[in-house]
C-alpha positions as a printed NumPy array, in Angstrom:
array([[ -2.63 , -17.605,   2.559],
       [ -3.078, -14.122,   3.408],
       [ -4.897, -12.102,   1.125],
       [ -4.041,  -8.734,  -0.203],
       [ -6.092,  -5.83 ,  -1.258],
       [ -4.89 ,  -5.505,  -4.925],
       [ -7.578,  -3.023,  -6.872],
       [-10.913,  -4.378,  -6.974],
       [ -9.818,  -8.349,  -8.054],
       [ -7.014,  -9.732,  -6.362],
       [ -5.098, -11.46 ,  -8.922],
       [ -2.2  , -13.762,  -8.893],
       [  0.724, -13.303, -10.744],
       [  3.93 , -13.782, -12.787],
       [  7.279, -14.221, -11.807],
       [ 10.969, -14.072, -12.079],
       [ 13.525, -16.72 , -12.088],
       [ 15.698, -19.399, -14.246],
       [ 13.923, -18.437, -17.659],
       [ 15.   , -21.5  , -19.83 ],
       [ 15.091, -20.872, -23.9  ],
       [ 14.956, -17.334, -25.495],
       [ 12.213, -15.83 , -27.26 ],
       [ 12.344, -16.733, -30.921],
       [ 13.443, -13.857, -33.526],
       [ 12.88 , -11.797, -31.122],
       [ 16.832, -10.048, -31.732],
       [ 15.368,  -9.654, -35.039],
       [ 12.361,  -7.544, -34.608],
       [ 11.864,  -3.727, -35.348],
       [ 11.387,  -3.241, -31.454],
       [ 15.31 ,  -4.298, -31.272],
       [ 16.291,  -0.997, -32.502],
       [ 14.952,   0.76 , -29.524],
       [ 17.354,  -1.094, -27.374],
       [ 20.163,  -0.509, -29.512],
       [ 19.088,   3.177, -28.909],
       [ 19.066,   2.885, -24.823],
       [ 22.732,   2.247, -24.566],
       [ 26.115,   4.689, -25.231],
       [ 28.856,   2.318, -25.849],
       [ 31.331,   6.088, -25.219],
       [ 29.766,   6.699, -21.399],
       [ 28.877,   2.997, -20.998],
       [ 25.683,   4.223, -19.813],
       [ 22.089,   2.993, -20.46 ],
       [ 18.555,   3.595, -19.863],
       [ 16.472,   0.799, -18.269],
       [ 12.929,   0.503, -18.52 ],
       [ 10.823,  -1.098, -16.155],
       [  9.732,  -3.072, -19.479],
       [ 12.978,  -5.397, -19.094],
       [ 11.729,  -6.478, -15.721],
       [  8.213,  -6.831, -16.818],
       [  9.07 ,  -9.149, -20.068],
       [  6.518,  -6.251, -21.886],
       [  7.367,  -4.63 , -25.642],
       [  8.95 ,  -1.283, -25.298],
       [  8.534,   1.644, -27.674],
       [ 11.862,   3.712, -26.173],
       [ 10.516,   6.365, -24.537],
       [ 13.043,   7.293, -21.716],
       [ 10.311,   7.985, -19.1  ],
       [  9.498,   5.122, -16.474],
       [  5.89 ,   3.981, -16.595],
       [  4.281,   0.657, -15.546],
       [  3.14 ,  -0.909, -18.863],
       [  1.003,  -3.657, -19.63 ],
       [  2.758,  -7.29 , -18.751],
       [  1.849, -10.946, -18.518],
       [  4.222, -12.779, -18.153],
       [  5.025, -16.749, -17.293],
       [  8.106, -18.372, -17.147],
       [ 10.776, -20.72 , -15.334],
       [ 11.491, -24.606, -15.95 ],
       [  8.076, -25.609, -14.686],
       [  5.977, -22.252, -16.115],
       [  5.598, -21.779, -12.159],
       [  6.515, -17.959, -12.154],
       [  4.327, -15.252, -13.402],
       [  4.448, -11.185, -13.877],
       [  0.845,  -9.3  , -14.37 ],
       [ -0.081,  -5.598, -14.062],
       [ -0.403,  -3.001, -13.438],
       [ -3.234,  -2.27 , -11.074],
       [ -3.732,   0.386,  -8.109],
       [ -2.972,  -1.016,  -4.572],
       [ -3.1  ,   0.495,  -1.026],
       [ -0.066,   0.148,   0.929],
       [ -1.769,  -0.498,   4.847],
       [  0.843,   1.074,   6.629],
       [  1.135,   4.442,   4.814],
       [ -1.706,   4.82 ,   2.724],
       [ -0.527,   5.761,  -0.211],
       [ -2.169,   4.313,  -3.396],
       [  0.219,   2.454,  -5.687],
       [  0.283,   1.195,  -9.169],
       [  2.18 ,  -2.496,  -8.568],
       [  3.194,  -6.041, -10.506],
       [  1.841,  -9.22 ,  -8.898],
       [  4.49 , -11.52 ,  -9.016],
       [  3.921, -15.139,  -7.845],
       [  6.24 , -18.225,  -7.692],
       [  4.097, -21.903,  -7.218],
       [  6.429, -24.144,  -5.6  ],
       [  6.232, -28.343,  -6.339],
       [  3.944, -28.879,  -3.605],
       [  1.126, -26.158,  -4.396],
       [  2.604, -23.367,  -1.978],
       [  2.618, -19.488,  -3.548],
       [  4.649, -17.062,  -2.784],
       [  3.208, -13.434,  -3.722],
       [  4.642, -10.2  ,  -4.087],
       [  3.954,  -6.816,  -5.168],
       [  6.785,  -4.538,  -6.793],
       [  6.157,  -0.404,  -7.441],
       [  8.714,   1.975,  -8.293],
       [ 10.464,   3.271,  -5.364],
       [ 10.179,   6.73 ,  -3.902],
       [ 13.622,   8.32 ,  -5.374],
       [ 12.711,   6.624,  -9.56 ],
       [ 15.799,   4.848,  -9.602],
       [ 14.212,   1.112,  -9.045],
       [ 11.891,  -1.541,  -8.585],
       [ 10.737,  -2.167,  -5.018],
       [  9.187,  -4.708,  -3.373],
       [  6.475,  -3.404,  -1.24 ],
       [  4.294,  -6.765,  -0.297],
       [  5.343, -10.225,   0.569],
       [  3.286, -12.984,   0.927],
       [  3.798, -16.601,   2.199],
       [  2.703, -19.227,   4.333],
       [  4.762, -17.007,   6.962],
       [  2.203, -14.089,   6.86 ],
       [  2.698, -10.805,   4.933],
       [  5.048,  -8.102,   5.554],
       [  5.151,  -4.711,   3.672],
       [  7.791,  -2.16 ,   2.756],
       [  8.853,   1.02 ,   1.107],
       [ 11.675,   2.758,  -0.477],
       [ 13.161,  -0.517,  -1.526],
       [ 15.568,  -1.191,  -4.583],
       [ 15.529,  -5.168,  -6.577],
       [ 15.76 ,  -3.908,  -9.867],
       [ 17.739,  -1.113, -11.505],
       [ 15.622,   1.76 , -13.962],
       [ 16.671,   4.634, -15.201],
       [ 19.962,   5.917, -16.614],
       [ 23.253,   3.694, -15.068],
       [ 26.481,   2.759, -15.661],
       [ 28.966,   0.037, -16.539],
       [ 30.372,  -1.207, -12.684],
       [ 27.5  ,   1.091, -10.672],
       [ 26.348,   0.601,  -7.158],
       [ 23.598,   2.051,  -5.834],
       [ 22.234,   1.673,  -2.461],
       [ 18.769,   2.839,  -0.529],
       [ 17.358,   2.109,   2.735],
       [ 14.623,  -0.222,   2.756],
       [ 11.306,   0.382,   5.353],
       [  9.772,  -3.397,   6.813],
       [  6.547,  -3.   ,   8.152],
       [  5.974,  -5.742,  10.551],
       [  3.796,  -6.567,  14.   ],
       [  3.08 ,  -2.881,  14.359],
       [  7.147,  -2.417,  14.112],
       [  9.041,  -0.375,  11.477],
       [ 12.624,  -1.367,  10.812],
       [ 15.284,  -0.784,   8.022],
       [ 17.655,  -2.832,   5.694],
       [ 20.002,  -1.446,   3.334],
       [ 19.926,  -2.752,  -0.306],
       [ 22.648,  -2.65 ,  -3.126],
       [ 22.481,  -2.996,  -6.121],
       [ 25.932,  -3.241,  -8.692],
       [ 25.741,  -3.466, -12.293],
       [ 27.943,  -6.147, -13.653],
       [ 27.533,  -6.109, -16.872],
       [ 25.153,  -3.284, -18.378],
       [ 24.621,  -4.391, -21.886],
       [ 25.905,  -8.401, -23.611],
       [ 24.232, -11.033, -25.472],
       [ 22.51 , -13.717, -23.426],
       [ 22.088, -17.284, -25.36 ],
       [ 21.481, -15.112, -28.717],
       [ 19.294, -12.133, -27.368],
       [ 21.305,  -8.567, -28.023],
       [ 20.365,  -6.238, -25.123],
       [ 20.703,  -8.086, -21.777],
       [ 21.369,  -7.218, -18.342],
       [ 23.29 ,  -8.441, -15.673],
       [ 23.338,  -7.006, -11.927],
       [ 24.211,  -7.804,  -7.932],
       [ 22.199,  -7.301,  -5.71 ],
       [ 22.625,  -7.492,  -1.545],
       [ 20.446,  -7.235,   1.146],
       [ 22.19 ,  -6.15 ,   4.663],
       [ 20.89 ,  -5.628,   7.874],
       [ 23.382,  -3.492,   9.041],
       [ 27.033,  -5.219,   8.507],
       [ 24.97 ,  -8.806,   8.065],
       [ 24.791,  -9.858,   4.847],
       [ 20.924, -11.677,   4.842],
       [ 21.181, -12.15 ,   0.697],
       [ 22.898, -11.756,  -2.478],
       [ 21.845, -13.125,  -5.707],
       [ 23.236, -12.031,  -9.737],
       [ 20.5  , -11.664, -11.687],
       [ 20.121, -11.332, -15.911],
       [ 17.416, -10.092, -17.517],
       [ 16.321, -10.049, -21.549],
       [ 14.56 ,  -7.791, -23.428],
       [ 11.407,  -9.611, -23.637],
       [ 11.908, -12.528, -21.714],
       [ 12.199, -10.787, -17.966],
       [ 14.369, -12.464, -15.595],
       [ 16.53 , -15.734, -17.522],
       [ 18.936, -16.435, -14.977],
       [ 19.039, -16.17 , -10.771],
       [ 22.256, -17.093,  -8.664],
       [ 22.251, -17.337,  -5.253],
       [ 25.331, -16.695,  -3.461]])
């Protein structure tokens, strides 16, 4: 596989997918109260952190910074989530803090990407993607809602592929479904669509629901 220059140890990482059992007590922990905090039940608005993408304890500050995480999970353990560290995008230069996240399929194959937040602070981007296909790069890009948003929101940004010396553009959506529920007993939980267009072609769509320290426990592909 490829390699990518990640810091001074390339590293591989966690993931996000079908997260199978919740974290135990973990609705019943001081750190809940901060998430009772993030969300107004009157302007059915809330604050995400990158935190509930990461699977990594909060402390409910309402800034966006790239804490600590390690993270493994799926049926198999196969998907893991680790960072932060400082990587150098090759086709603009700029020096980014990122999230390895890997996903080890049944027959040994790993797929490996790196997510930073996105130029306009509204989202989780992925700016590397690695596979037995090669590696492709990108900016501006938008898989996973932070900051403040609301009940029924859709957001959408224009995504930059780097590719064979080419630059081209997809559009990326984002709608939250549901902005704040219980997920098989964890208080806190979000659920959100999110499509992937190239121009009026629809190339993906997938709902995804993520826990308060459990990351991603649910993917469905449409």
């Amino acid at each position: 596989m490829p390699s990518l220059r990640v810091g001074k140890t390339p590293s591989i990482l966690l993931a996000v997918f079908l997260a199978a059992s919740p974290v135990a007590g973990f609705a019943a922990t001081a750190g809940q109260d901060v998430w009772d905090a993030a969300f107004d039940s009157v302007k059915k608005e809330r604050f995400i952190p990158v935190e509930l993408w990461a699977g990594a304890e909060w402390d409910g500050a309402r800034d966006l910074k790239m804490a600590n995480a390690e993270l493994r999970f799926g049926d198999r353990e196969h998907k893991e989530i680790k960072g932060p560290m400082e990587w150098e995008h090759p086709d603009t230069g700029e020096t980014l803090l990122v999230y390895e996240r890997t996903n080890r399929d049944e027959k040994g194959g790993i797929k490996l990407q790196l997510f930073a937040l996105n130029e306009v602070k509204n989202g989780l981007g992925r700016v590397s993607d690695s596979s037995k296909e090669g590696v492709r790069t990108f900016s501006g890009g938008l898989k996973f809602p932070v900051g403040y948003w609301k009940q029924g929101e859709t957001r959408q940004v224009t995504e930059k592929r780097y590719e064979r010396g080419r630059i081209g553009t997809r559009t990326e959506f984002i709608t939250i479904t549901r902005l704040d529920f219980e997920y098989q007993g964890v208080s806190h939980c979000l659920e959100f669509d999110w499509l992937y267009r190239d121009g009026a072609k629809v190339l993906d769509r997938q709902t995804y629901t993520y826990c308060p320290g459990q990351g991603m426990v649910r993917q469905i592909k449409h």
